[in-house]
Amino acid sequence: MSNTAQRFREFKMPDVGEGLTEAEILKWYVQVGDTVTDGQPVCEVETAKAAVELPIPFDGVVHELRFEEGVTVDVGTTIISVDTQPGAGPAEPAAPAAAEPAATPEADEEPAQQGRQAVLVGYGAAPSSTKRRPRKPQPGQAAGQPSVAAALQAELNGHAGAAPAAPVVPAPAAAPAAPAATVPQPATGGARPLAKPPVRKLAKDLGIDLATVTPTGADGIITRADVHAAASATAAPAAQPAEPTAAPAAAPAEAEPVVAGGERRVPIKGVRKATAQAMVSSAFTAPHVTEFITLDVTRTMKLVQELKQDPELAGLRINPLLLVAKAFLLAIKRNPEVNAAWDEANQEIVHKDYVNLGIAAATPRGLIVPNIKDAGRKTLPELSTALADLVSTAREGKTTPAAMSGGTVTITNVGVFGVDTGTPILNPGESAILAVGAIKLQPWVHKGKVKPRQVTTLALSFDHRLVDGELGSKVLADVAAVLEDPGKRLITWG
């Protein structure tokens, strides 16, 4: 037992952010049988804040992948096991025999009993998470991984006693076979059915009451296959085919319970879920006020072109957003009281001497707001480099949770979508957010004459507990003043 415990090591889902409780496995970089080394990324996961890669903290050969891609896993749950002594002999019998059920759990469960915390440096899995529940294979298990299937079969046999010798074949539409003497029954009475959060979410999407589902997992746990089987039984006659998509032609609508009546349901998770929760919290916690100003930015657009031709700025990303960011930072420098936070617990206003400037970025995974740390002290070239790094990292989906924490104010550039302006909602914990509208050629009174000029509209939303109308108006007016005459203001105010 001890040799097995030392040989097989488990890597648990770490807390890759600040108090996160779960993460979705987006992609596995390794397969069963692959050799891994300490520090090698083995998978990419998406938390409520960002997508990050997880490096394994030890060497060995991949023995088992506990979850498929697309599954949400609680922090502290084992996601992969590694054979650290691959030359010590076979990891486990290639095909566990039904006559030897007692020998299988020992090899499979020993790693879970050793109580190690296989987490990354600086991450925090709770001590109570070192014990895992045995799991059955989920529908859609990737083919070509015989050792994973063998491990799952061994786990099932170890808990079912005299289990059938036939291999486990995931089939979402049919309940797994079991000996007649040990047929599980649906949960009854007042006890809450046992199921993991992803399984509960699946049941909710399919409209299945877990109390009516027959559990086939170890210790009476309801699996995804059980839920699919229950949905299939509800949607078709008793003599239905094995696959729910092959339901009788007389009832095509019931064969697709998730897509019906012209509606398509998408689970809310990851960045989208976090954004929704944050926006609701912000909108109904901080009293929002939004002010608008329309201005002539022709000189700013000319300066952008001049800076692009400056040899000293060669290779830097120069665009209108860079000058808007600089203008906003100068306005905050002139009105530092706007850069604050509301501490409800201590009933205090926290004034900040640093500005962490957030830039709202639309990504395939949803809206994220990474921020530039201490942006107020950066020169124009330094700010340009920081903005370029922020944008490229966000597009690649590599923004870290730390990069999205600690923001003080934010800029959202809705003008890139051709929108004039909007009423932005504050990023939680921040005091102000500036929306930049589209820059358009419009007739404008300039020096007493109507001329075509580059015009835009800015909108500043702020927390009225921290910022009163006078202060908010000063900040917005100062931003406009810089953009109307950047050459003069950057010198006199910078």
Tab-separated table of C-alpha atoms in Angstrom:
chain	number	residue	atom	x	y	z
A	1	MET	CA	0.000	0.000	0.000
A	2	SER	CA	2.714	2.478	0.940
A	3	ASN	CA	4.704	1.696	-2.212
A	4	THR	CA	1.599	2.361	-4.300
A	5	ALA	CA	0.963	5.604	-2.423
A	6	GLN	CA	4.504	6.777	-3.101
A	7	ARG	CA	4.302	5.741	-6.740
A	8	PHE	CA	1.033	7.367	-7.804
A	9	ARG	CA	0.725	11.082	-7.163
A	10	GLU	CA	-2.376	13.172	-7.673
A	11	PHE	CA	-2.628	16.735	-8.906
A	12	LYS	CA	-5.647	18.604	-7.584
A	13	MET	CA	-7.434	21.591	-9.072
A	14	PRO	CA	-5.731	24.598	-7.411
A	15	ASP	CA	-7.216	27.963	-6.556
A	16	VAL	CA	-5.613	29.911	-9.401
A	17	GLY	CA	-7.158	33.215	-8.376
A	18	GLU	CA	-8.381	34.933	-5.249
A	19	GLY	CA	-10.782	32.620	-3.461
A	20	LEU	CA	-12.112	30.893	-6.583
A	21	THR	CA	-14.089	27.700	-5.926
A	22	GLU	CA	-14.208	26.012	-9.343
A	23	ALA	CA	-12.743	25.996	-12.829
A	24	GLU	CA	-13.672	24.476	-16.193
A	25	ILE	CA	-11.165	22.251	-17.991
A	26	LEU	CA	-10.878	23.798	-21.448
A	27	LYS	CA	-8.157	21.644	-22.968
A	28	TRP	CA	-5.843	18.786	-22.021
A	29	TYR	CA	-2.273	19.123	-23.280
A	30	VAL	CA	-1.389	15.539	-22.336
A	31	GLN	CA	-2.875	12.066	-22.687
A	32	VAL	CA	-2.603	8.871	-20.697
A	33	GLY	CA	0.889	7.439	-21.166
A	34	ASP	CA	2.585	10.787	-21.850
A	35	THR	CA	5.719	11.666	-19.896
A	36	VAL	CA	5.482	14.909	-17.914
A	37	THR	CA	8.097	16.939	-16.067
A	38	ASP	CA	7.919	19.305	-13.116
A	39	GLY	CA	6.549	22.670	-14.311
A	40	GLN	CA	5.102	21.372	-17.590
A	41	PRO	CA	1.578	22.696	-18.383
A	42	VAL	CA	-0.829	19.774	-18.546
A	43	CYS	CA	-4.109	21.569	-19.172
A	44	GLU	CA	-5.816	24.904	-19.644
A	45	VAL	CA	-8.675	25.857	-17.332
A	46	GLU	CA	-11.118	28.733	-17.268
A	47	THR	CA	-12.051	30.308	-13.976
A	48	ALA	CA	-14.548	33.035	-13.276
A	49	LYS	CA	-11.807	35.507	-14.166
A	50	ALA	CA	-9.584	34.120	-16.902
A	51	ALA	CA	-8.153	31.145	-18.737
A	52	VAL	CA	-4.863	29.898	-17.300
A	53	GLU	CA	-2.499	26.969	-17.818
A	54	LEU	CA	-1.813	24.548	-14.968
A	55	PRO	CA	1.730	23.145	-14.659
A	56	ILE	CA	2.228	19.757	-12.993
A	57	PRO	CA	4.455	19.934	-9.868
A	58	PHE	CA	6.239	16.583	-10.320
A	59	ASP	CA	7.721	14.195	-12.899
A	60	GLY	CA	6.252	10.941	-14.164
A	61	VAL	CA	3.938	9.311	-16.690
A	62	VAL	CA	0.258	10.269	-16.940
A	63	HIS	CA	-1.719	7.435	-15.370
A	64	GLU	CA	-5.250	8.868	-15.477
A	65	LEU	CA	-7.182	11.952	-16.540
A	66	ARG	CA	-10.116	12.217	-14.159
A	67	PHE	CA	-12.267	14.620	-16.189
A	68	GLU	CA	-13.078	15.359	-19.801
A	69	GLU	CA	-12.692	18.740	-21.473
A	70	GLY	CA	-15.638	21.018	-20.785
A	71	VAL	CA	-16.265	19.736	-17.255
A	72	THR	CA	-16.341	22.182	-14.334
A	73	VAL	CA	-14.318	20.909	-11.370
A	74	ASP	CA	-14.293	22.089	-7.751
A	75	VAL	CA	-11.049	23.434	-6.329
A	76	GLY	CA	-9.225	20.699	-4.424
A	77	THR	CA	-10.552	17.858	-6.609
A	78	THR	CA	-8.022	15.520	-8.230
A	79	ILE	CA	-7.892	16.073	-11.999
A	80	ILE	CA	-4.900	13.936	-13.009
A	81	SER	CA	-2.800	11.158	-11.492
A	82	VAL	CA	0.826	10.506	-12.408
A	83	ASP	CA	2.908	7.342	-12.131
A	84	THR	CA	6.198	8.576	-10.674
A	85	GLN	CA	7.837	5.142	-10.997
A	86	PRO	CA	6.837	3.990	-14.500
A	87	GLY	CA	9.591	1.370	-14.611
A	88	ALA	CA	8.369	-0.395	-11.481
A	89	GLY	CA	5.960	-2.651	-13.366
A	90	PRO	CA	2.406	-2.399	-14.698
A	91	ALA	CA	0.294	0.261	-13.079
A	92	GLU	CA	-2.694	-2.061	-12.736
A	93	PRO	CA	-4.126	-5.173	-14.434
A	94	ALA	CA	-4.908	-4.538	-18.089
A	95	ALA	CA	-8.348	-6.180	-17.781
A	96	PRO	CA	-9.599	-6.601	-14.202
A	97	ALA	CA	-11.301	-9.945	-13.693
A	98	ALA	CA	-14.704	-10.236	-12.057
A	99	ALA	CA	-13.385	-12.988	-9.793
A	100	GLU	CA	-10.856	-10.614	-8.166
A	101	PRO	CA	-12.791	-7.492	-7.217
A	102	ALA	CA	-10.919	-6.917	-3.981
A	103	ALA	CA	-7.558	-6.377	-5.659
A	104	THR	CA	-8.725	-3.550	-7.900
A	105	PRO	CA	-9.680	-0.768	-5.458
A	106	GLU	CA	-6.340	-1.014	-3.700
A	107	ALA	CA	-4.375	0.112	-6.733
A	108	ASP	CA	-6.956	2.651	-7.809
A	109	GLU	CA	-7.907	4.260	-4.522
A	110	GLU	CA	-4.583	4.341	-2.727
A	111	PRO	CA	-3.483	7.657	-4.272
A	112	ALA	CA	-6.648	9.297	-2.966
A	113	GLN	CA	-5.976	8.077	0.556
A	114	GLN	CA	-2.499	9.463	1.000
A	115	GLY	CA	-3.776	12.966	1.844
A	116	ARG	CA	-1.262	15.055	-0.149
A	117	GLN	CA	-1.896	18.599	-1.319
A	118	ALA	CA	-0.754	18.538	-4.925
A	119	VAL	CA	-1.252	22.232	-5.577
A	120	LEU	CA	0.871	24.912	-7.160
A	121	VAL	CA	3.057	27.256	-5.160
A	122	GLY	CA	0.973	30.174	-3.968
A	123	TYR	CA	-2.350	28.441	-4.628
A	124	GLY	CA	-4.650	27.294	-1.874
A	125	ALA	CA	-6.651	24.095	-1.974
A	126	ALA	CA	-8.589	23.505	1.209
A	127	PRO	CA	-7.282	20.692	3.477
A	128	SER	CA	-10.724	19.084	3.441
A	129	SER	CA	-10.448	18.524	-0.302
A	130	THR	CA	-7.825	15.778	-0.147
A	131	LYS	CA	-10.419	13.000	-0.235
A	132	ARG	CA	-12.210	12.338	-3.483
A	133	ARG	CA	-15.284	10.339	-4.299
A	134	PRO	CA	-14.905	7.451	-6.756
A	135	ARG	CA	-16.320	8.406	-10.137
A	136	LYS	CA	-17.932	6.595	-13.056
A	137	PRO	CA	-17.028	7.440	-16.645
A	138	GLN	CA	-19.025	10.284	-18.141
A	139	PRO	CA	-20.683	10.306	-21.573
A	140	GLY	CA	-18.412	11.254	-24.424
A	141	GLN	CA	-15.215	9.803	-22.923
A	142	ALA	CA	-12.496	10.171	-25.552
A	143	ALA	CA	-11.655	7.007	-27.451
A	144	GLY	CA	-8.185	5.533	-27.653
A	145	GLN	CA	-7.459	5.661	-23.909
A	146	PRO	CA	-7.644	2.028	-22.751
A	147	SER	CA	-5.863	2.650	-19.468
A	148	VAL	CA	-8.413	5.320	-18.474
A	149	ALA	CA	-11.279	2.955	-19.276
A	150	ALA	CA	-9.550	0.183	-17.321
A	151	ALA	CA	-9.122	2.445	-14.309
A	152	LEU	CA	-12.762	3.484	-14.392
A	153	GLN	CA	-13.886	-0.148	-14.787
A	154	ALA	CA	-11.683	-1.128	-11.852
A	155	GLU	CA	-13.191	1.635	-9.737
A	156	LEU	CA	-16.745	0.537	-10.574
A	157	ASN	CA	-15.960	-3.129	-9.879
A	158	GLY	CA	-14.333	-2.280	-6.563
A	159	HIS	CA	-17.501	-0.638	-5.250
A	160	ALA	CA	-20.100	-2.911	-6.843
A	161	GLY	CA	-18.676	-6.156	-5.516
A	162	ALA	CA	-19.410	-8.901	-8.042
A	163	ALA	CA	-19.682	-6.544	-11.014
A	164	PRO	CA	-20.143	-7.809	-14.583
A	165	ALA	CA	-16.961	-8.414	-16.531
A	166	ALA	CA	-18.135	-6.507	-19.596
A	167	PRO	CA	-16.217	-3.224	-20.179
A	168	VAL	CA	-17.853	0.111	-19.380
A	169	VAL	CA	-19.265	1.719	-22.525
A	170	PRO	CA	-20.519	5.299	-21.898
A	171	ALA	CA	-24.010	5.641	-23.374
A	172	PRO	CA	-25.940	8.738	-22.354
A	173	ALA	CA	-29.293	7.312	-23.382
A	174	ALA	CA	-29.192	3.993	-21.560
A	175	ALA	CA	-28.745	3.290	-17.865
A	176	PRO	CA	-25.675	1.072	-17.184
A	177	ALA	CA	-26.399	-2.587	-16.559
A	178	ALA	CA	-26.112	-3.969	-13.033
A	179	PRO	CA	-26.711	-7.345	-11.342
A	180	ALA	CA	-30.386	-7.975	-10.583
A	181	ALA	CA	-29.706	-8.350	-6.875
A	182	THR	CA	-28.153	-4.879	-6.582
A	183	VAL	CA	-30.330	-2.723	-8.849
A	184	PRO	CA	-30.198	0.847	-7.423
A	185	GLN	CA	-33.403	2.715	-6.776
A	186	PRO	CA	-34.298	6.380	-7.127
A	187	ALA	CA	-33.798	8.529	-4.057
A	188	THR	CA	-36.841	8.542	-1.803
A	189	GLY	CA	-37.940	10.343	1.293
A	190	GLY	CA	-36.561	13.726	2.279
A	191	ALA	CA	-32.875	13.016	1.589
A	192	ARG	CA	-31.243	15.240	-1.024
A	193	PRO	CA	-30.056	13.230	-4.062
A	194	LEU	CA	-26.263	12.973	-4.318
A	195	ALA	CA	-24.827	14.625	-7.443
A	196	LYS	CA	-21.966	16.933	-8.374
A	197	PRO	CA	-22.769	20.555	-9.358
A	198	PRO	CA	-22.252	19.946	-13.131
A	199	VAL	CA	-24.682	17.006	-12.963
A	200	ARG	CA	-27.233	19.121	-11.087
A	201	LYS	CA	-26.877	21.818	-13.748
A	202	LEU	CA	-27.412	19.259	-16.512
A	203	ALA	CA	-30.536	17.950	-14.774
A	204	LYS	CA	-31.895	21.468	-14.442
A	205	ASP	CA	-31.288	22.193	-18.140
A	206	LEU	CA	-33.065	18.985	-19.133
A	207	GLY	CA	-35.940	19.541	-16.712
A	208	ILE	CA	-35.187	16.380	-14.737
A	209	ASP	CA	-36.007	16.056	-11.023
A	210	LEU	CA	-32.973	14.380	-9.444
A	211	ALA	CA	-35.242	12.736	-6.866
A	212	THR	CA	-36.698	10.621	-9.689
A	213	VAL	CA	-33.333	9.558	-11.127
A	214	THR	CA	-31.912	6.097	-10.461
A	215	PRO	CA	-28.295	6.521	-9.285
A	216	THR	CA	-25.695	4.107	-10.618
A	217	GLY	CA	-22.570	5.800	-9.298
A	218	ALA	CA	-20.606	4.614	-6.304
A	219	ASP	CA	-22.191	5.404	-2.925
A	220	GLY	CA	-25.469	6.291	-4.630
A	221	ILE	CA	-24.111	9.228	-6.624
A	222	ILE	CA	-26.115	10.310	-9.675
A	223	THR	CA	-23.984	10.535	-12.818
A	224	ARG	CA	-24.416	12.391	-16.087
A	225	ALA	CA	-25.337	9.099	-17.736
A	226	ASP	CA	-28.118	8.633	-15.180
A	227	VAL	CA	-29.559	12.065	-15.991
A	228	HIS	CA	-29.391	11.433	-19.729
A	229	ALA	CA	-31.081	8.087	-19.219
A	230	ALA	CA	-33.880	9.711	-17.213
A	231	ALA	CA	-34.329	12.396	-19.884
A	232	SER	CA	-34.447	9.766	-22.584
A	233	ALA	CA	-37.022	7.726	-20.686
A	234	THR	CA	-39.193	10.818	-20.258
A	235	ALA	CA	-38.937	11.900	-23.875
A	236	ALA	CA	-39.678	8.559	-25.580
A	237	PRO	CA	-41.791	5.374	-25.079
A	238	ALA	CA	-40.490	2.558	-22.883
A	239	ALA	CA	-39.248	0.624	-25.912
A	240	GLN	CA	-37.097	3.540	-27.093
A	241	PRO	CA	-33.796	3.042	-28.979
A	242	ALA	CA	-30.446	3.362	-27.194
A	243	GLU	CA	-29.748	6.888	-28.493
A	244	PRO	CA	-32.156	9.724	-27.573
A	245	THR	CA	-31.590	11.371	-30.956
A	246	ALA	CA	-33.124	8.284	-32.580
A	247	ALA	CA	-36.552	8.764	-31.013
A	248	PRO	CA	-39.670	7.828	-33.020
A	249	ALA	CA	-40.552	10.229	-35.812
A	250	ALA	CA	-43.900	10.938	-34.159
A	251	ALA	CA	-42.173	12.884	-31.345
A	252	PRO	CA	-39.159	14.759	-32.789
A	253	ALA	CA	-39.534	17.700	-30.432
A	254	GLU	CA	-39.099	15.598	-27.303
A	255	ALA	CA	-35.871	14.091	-28.703
A	256	GLU	CA	-34.089	17.437	-28.289
A	257	PRO	CA	-35.045	18.635	-24.784
A	258	VAL	CA	-32.375	21.366	-24.644
A	259	VAL	CA	-33.291	22.917	-28.000
A	260	ALA	CA	-37.052	23.300	-28.337
A	261	GLY	CA	-39.567	25.837	-29.522
A	262	GLY	CA	-36.933	27.807	-31.408
A	263	GLU	CA	-34.894	28.394	-28.237
A	264	ARG	CA	-31.280	27.459	-27.594
A	265	ARG	CA	-30.024	27.318	-24.020
A	266	VAL	CA	-26.358	27.952	-23.193
A	267	PRO	CA	-25.037	27.258	-19.668
A	268	ILE	CA	-23.840	30.383	-17.868
A	269	LYS	CA	-20.343	29.742	-16.575
A	270	GLY	CA	-16.788	31.033	-16.508
A	271	VAL	CA	-16.181	34.659	-17.458
A	272	ARG	CA	-19.789	35.200	-18.591
A	273	LYS	CA	-21.132	34.056	-15.219
A	274	ALA	CA	-18.669	36.202	-13.278
A	275	THR	CA	-19.409	39.264	-15.414
A	276	ALA	CA	-23.155	38.883	-14.947
A	277	GLN	CA	-22.830	38.571	-11.183
A	278	ALA	CA	-20.433	41.516	-10.984
A	279	MET	CA	-22.608	43.812	-13.088
A	280	VAL	CA	-25.755	43.025	-11.110
A	281	SER	CA	-23.900	43.588	-7.851
A	282	SER	CA	-22.419	46.868	-9.060
A	283	ALA	CA	-25.620	48.219	-10.591
A	284	PHE	CA	-27.659	47.626	-7.432
A	285	THR	CA	-24.966	48.522	-4.902
A	286	ALA	CA	-23.254	51.661	-6.174
A	287	PRO	CA	-25.560	54.580	-7.057
A	288	HIS	CA	-24.586	55.369	-10.649
A	289	VAL	CA	-24.507	58.820	-12.216
A	290	THR	CA	-23.524	59.300	-15.865
A	291	GLU	CA	-22.520	62.589	-17.503
A	292	PHE	CA	-21.855	63.231	-21.202
A	293	ILE	CA	-19.783	65.647	-23.247
A	294	THR	CA	-19.413	66.018	-27.021
A	295	LEU	CA	-16.127	67.486	-28.221
A	296	ASP	CA	-13.880	68.253	-31.169
A	297	VAL	CA	-10.914	65.847	-31.215
A	298	THR	CA	-9.445	66.923	-34.554
A	299	ARG	CA	-6.193	68.016	-32.925
A	300	THR	CA	-5.914	64.698	-31.092
A	301	MET	CA	-6.271	62.793	-34.360
A	302	LYS	CA	-3.574	64.963	-35.954
A	303	LEU	CA	-1.274	64.348	-32.981
A	304	VAL	CA	-1.795	60.586	-33.334
A	305	GLN	CA	-0.537	60.777	-36.922
A	306	GLU	CA	2.449	62.904	-35.918
A	307	LEU	CA	3.440	60.526	-33.129
A	308	LYS	CA	3.264	57.589	-35.519
A	309	GLN	CA	5.926	59.295	-37.639
A	310	ASP	CA	8.193	60.096	-34.672
A	311	PRO	CA	11.390	57.963	-34.905
A	312	GLU	CA	11.682	57.893	-31.112
A	313	LEU	CA	8.320	56.111	-30.915
A	314	ALA	CA	9.012	53.622	-33.709
A	315	GLY	CA	7.569	50.189	-32.972
A	316	LEU	CA	5.059	51.495	-30.419
A	317	ARG	CA	1.302	51.200	-30.837
A	318	ILE	CA	-0.007	54.766	-31.209
A	319	ASN	CA	-3.779	55.223	-31.450
A	320	PRO	CA	-6.540	57.499	-30.122
A	321	LEU	CA	-7.146	55.201	-27.124
A	322	LEU	CA	-3.588	55.877	-25.938
A	323	LEU	CA	-4.242	59.628	-25.790
A	324	VAL	CA	-7.666	59.111	-24.209
A	325	ALA	CA	-6.011	57.025	-21.494
A	326	LYS	CA	-3.373	59.705	-20.943
A	327	ALA	CA	-6.057	62.393	-20.783
A	328	PHE	CA	-8.037	60.399	-18.215
A	329	LEU	CA	-4.930	59.886	-16.082
A	330	LEU	CA	-4.121	63.608	-16.194
A	331	ALA	CA	-7.703	64.436	-15.170
A	332	ILE	CA	-7.394	62.065	-12.199
A	333	LYS	CA	-4.060	63.664	-11.285
A	334	ARG	CA	-5.790	67.056	-11.173
A	335	ASN	CA	-8.771	65.634	-9.256
A	336	PRO	CA	-7.319	62.851	-7.051
A	337	GLU	CA	-10.461	62.545	-4.909
A	338	VAL	CA	-12.158	60.684	-7.766
A	339	ASN	CA	-9.705	57.785	-7.364
A	340	ALA	CA	-11.238	56.142	-4.302
A	341	ALA	CA	-13.201	53.138	-3.082
A	342	TRP	CA	-16.163	52.640	-0.757
A	343	ASP	CA	-15.521	50.355	2.245
A	344	GLU	CA	-18.978	49.320	3.389
A	345	ALA	CA	-17.756	47.066	6.200
A	346	ASN	CA	-15.723	49.783	7.902
A	347	GLN	CA	-17.829	52.709	6.688
A	348	GLU	CA	-14.798	54.439	5.202
A	349	ILE	CA	-13.785	56.042	1.914
A	350	VAL	CA	-10.410	54.726	0.825
A	351	HIS	CA	-8.411	57.248	-1.221
A	352	LYS	CA	-5.730	55.719	-3.430
A	353	ASP	CA	-2.409	57.258	-4.404
A	354	TYR	CA	-2.019	54.908	-7.375
A	355	VAL	CA	-4.164	54.459	-10.467
A	356	ASN	CA	-4.692	50.942	-11.802
A	357	LEU	CA	-6.283	51.732	-15.150
A	358	GLY	CA	-8.681	49.053	-16.418
A	359	ILE	CA	-9.342	48.574	-20.125
A	360	ALA	CA	-12.562	46.715	-20.964
A	361	ALA	CA	-11.831	44.036	-23.557
A	362	ALA	CA	-14.342	41.935	-25.483
A	363	THR	CA	-13.032	38.381	-25.919
A	364	PRO	CA	-14.567	35.144	-27.216
A	365	ARG	CA	-15.080	34.107	-23.590
A	366	GLY	CA	-16.832	37.337	-22.654
A	367	LEU	CA	-16.006	40.766	-21.286
A	368	ILE	CA	-12.876	41.049	-19.160
A	369	VAL	CA	-11.270	44.134	-17.600
A	370	PRO	CA	-7.524	43.738	-17.059
A	371	ASN	CA	-5.764	46.771	-15.675
A	372	ILE	CA	-2.426	48.527	-16.027
A	373	LYS	CA	-0.814	48.729	-12.616
A	374	ASP	CA	0.262	52.196	-11.460
A	375	ALA	CA	-0.642	53.649	-14.853
A	376	GLY	CA	-0.563	57.226	-13.563
A	377	ARG	CA	3.226	57.153	-13.212
A	378	LYS	CA	3.942	55.822	-16.702
A	379	THR	CA	5.289	57.942	-19.538
A	380	LEU	CA	3.475	57.973	-22.873
A	381	PRO	CA	5.800	55.317	-24.405
A	382	GLU	CA	5.470	53.138	-21.277
A	383	LEU	CA	1.700	53.494	-21.361
A	384	SER	CA	1.679	52.526	-25.051
A	385	THR	CA	3.690	49.376	-24.343
A	386	ALA	CA	1.456	48.432	-21.418
A	387	LEU	CA	-1.714	48.900	-23.497
A	388	ALA	CA	-0.330	46.808	-26.352
A	389	ASP	CA	0.640	43.993	-23.966
A	390	LEU	CA	-2.755	44.107	-22.288
A	391	VAL	CA	-4.656	43.878	-25.584
A	392	SER	CA	-2.547	41.076	-27.075
A	393	THR	CA	-2.715	39.027	-23.890
A	394	ALA	CA	-6.499	39.411	-23.724
A	395	ARG	CA	-6.930	38.363	-27.369
A	396	GLU	CA	-4.844	35.247	-26.739
A	397	GLY	CA	-6.968	34.389	-23.712
A	398	LYS	CA	-3.907	34.470	-21.447
A	399	THR	CA	-4.940	37.259	-19.064
A	400	THR	CA	-4.208	36.208	-15.487
A	401	PRO	CA	-6.569	36.722	-12.530
A	402	ALA	CA	-3.987	39.053	-10.958
A	403	ALA	CA	-4.150	41.319	-14.027
A	404	MET	CA	-7.899	41.748	-13.459
A	405	SER	CA	-7.696	42.464	-9.742
A	406	GLY	CA	-7.160	45.774	-7.975
A	407	GLY	CA	-8.473	48.144	-10.647
A	408	THR	CA	-9.423	51.674	-9.592
A	409	VAL	CA	-10.942	53.230	-12.764
A	410	THR	CA	-11.759	51.872	-16.225
A	411	ILE	CA	-12.017	52.920	-19.878
A	412	THR	CA	-14.420	51.169	-22.254
A	413	ASN	CA	-14.031	51.974	-25.950
A	414	VAL	CA	-17.470	51.413	-27.482
A	415	GLY	CA	-16.477	53.566	-30.446
A	416	VAL	CA	-14.719	50.612	-32.103
A	417	PHE	CA	-18.203	49.196	-32.745
A	418	GLY	CA	-19.445	52.432	-34.338
A	419	VAL	CA	-21.447	53.377	-31.229
A	420	ASP	CA	-21.701	57.048	-30.279
A	421	THR	CA	-21.622	56.426	-26.525
A	422	GLY	CA	-23.407	54.614	-23.685
A	423	THR	CA	-24.005	54.568	-19.941
A	424	PRO	CA	-21.343	52.148	-18.673
A	425	ILE	CA	-21.711	50.220	-15.422
A	426	LEU	CA	-18.885	50.513	-12.919
A	427	ASN	CA	-16.480	47.647	-12.502
A	428	PRO	CA	-17.158	46.448	-8.903
A	429	GLY	CA	-15.042	48.298	-6.348
A	430	GLU	CA	-14.074	51.110	-8.722
A	431	SER	CA	-15.100	54.751	-8.589
A	432	ALA	CA	-15.454	55.700	-12.257
A	433	ILE	CA	-15.615	54.363	-15.805
A	434	LEU	CA	-15.130	56.394	-18.991
A	435	ALA	CA	-16.900	55.347	-22.207
A	436	VAL	CA	-15.347	56.563	-25.468
A	437	GLY	CA	-17.664	56.859	-28.465
A	438	ALA	CA	-16.969	56.645	-32.183
A	439	ILE	CA	-14.932	59.468	-33.728
A	440	LYS	CA	-16.822	60.796	-36.733
A	441	LEU	CA	-16.411	63.618	-39.234
A	442	GLN	CA	-19.229	66.076	-38.456
A	443	PRO	CA	-20.100	69.737	-39.081
A	444	TRP	CA	-18.758	71.771	-36.160
A	445	VAL	CA	-18.464	75.457	-35.378
A	446	HIS	CA	-14.716	76.136	-35.362
A	447	LYS	CA	-13.378	79.696	-35.036
A	448	GLY	CA	-16.776	81.128	-35.917
A	449	LYS	CA	-17.316	78.991	-39.006
A	450	VAL	CA	-19.014	75.662	-39.639
A	451	LYS	CA	-16.350	73.187	-40.724
A	452	PRO	CA	-16.005	69.402	-40.926
A	453	ARG	CA	-14.258	68.284	-37.731
A	454	GLN	CA	-13.511	65.006	-35.975
A	455	VAL	CA	-16.074	64.765	-33.167
A	456	THR	CA	-16.764	62.235	-30.428
A	457	THR	CA	-18.867	61.861	-27.291
A	458	LEU	CA	-17.544	60.793	-23.890
A	459	ALA	CA	-19.621	59.392	-21.025
A	460	LEU	CA	-18.385	59.209	-17.450
A	461	SER	CA	-20.222	57.019	-14.925
A	462	PHE	CA	-19.240	57.350	-11.276
A	463	ASP	CA	-20.226	56.136	-7.834
A	464	HIS	CA	-22.272	58.975	-6.339
A	465	ARG	CA	-21.332	57.863	-2.817
A	466	LEU	CA	-17.745	58.823	-3.602
A	467	VAL	CA	-18.047	61.388	-6.364
A	468	ASP	CA	-20.512	64.248	-6.323
A	469	GLY	CA	-21.700	66.072	-9.427
A	470	GLU	CA	-19.114	68.832	-9.209
A	471	LEU	CA	-16.158	66.456	-8.978
A	472	GLY	CA	-17.472	64.204	-11.723
A	473	SER	CA	-18.043	67.198	-13.996
A	474	LYS	CA	-14.512	68.483	-13.403
A	475	VAL	CA	-12.980	65.142	-14.291
A	476	LEU	CA	-14.984	64.825	-17.506
A	477	ALA	CA	-14.288	68.443	-18.487
A	478	ASP	CA	-10.554	67.946	-17.927
A	479	VAL	CA	-10.509	64.835	-20.115
A	480	ALA	CA	-12.243	66.825	-22.854
A	481	ALA	CA	-9.818	69.733	-22.469
A	482	VAL	CA	-6.813	67.472	-23.042
A	483	LEU	CA	-8.351	65.850	-26.120
A	484	GLU	CA	-9.401	69.193	-27.623
A	485	ASP	CA	-5.887	70.614	-27.312
A	486	PRO	CA	-3.507	67.747	-26.477
A	487	GLY	CA	-0.300	69.524	-27.477
A	488	LYS	CA	-0.843	72.246	-24.911
A	489	ARG	CA	-2.389	70.187	-22.081
A	490	LEU	CA	0.110	67.341	-22.233
A	491	ILE	CA	2.891	69.846	-21.664
A	492	THR	CA	1.236	72.064	-19.042
A	493	TRP	CA	-0.552	69.306	-17.100
A	494	GLY	CA	1.801	66.384	-17.692
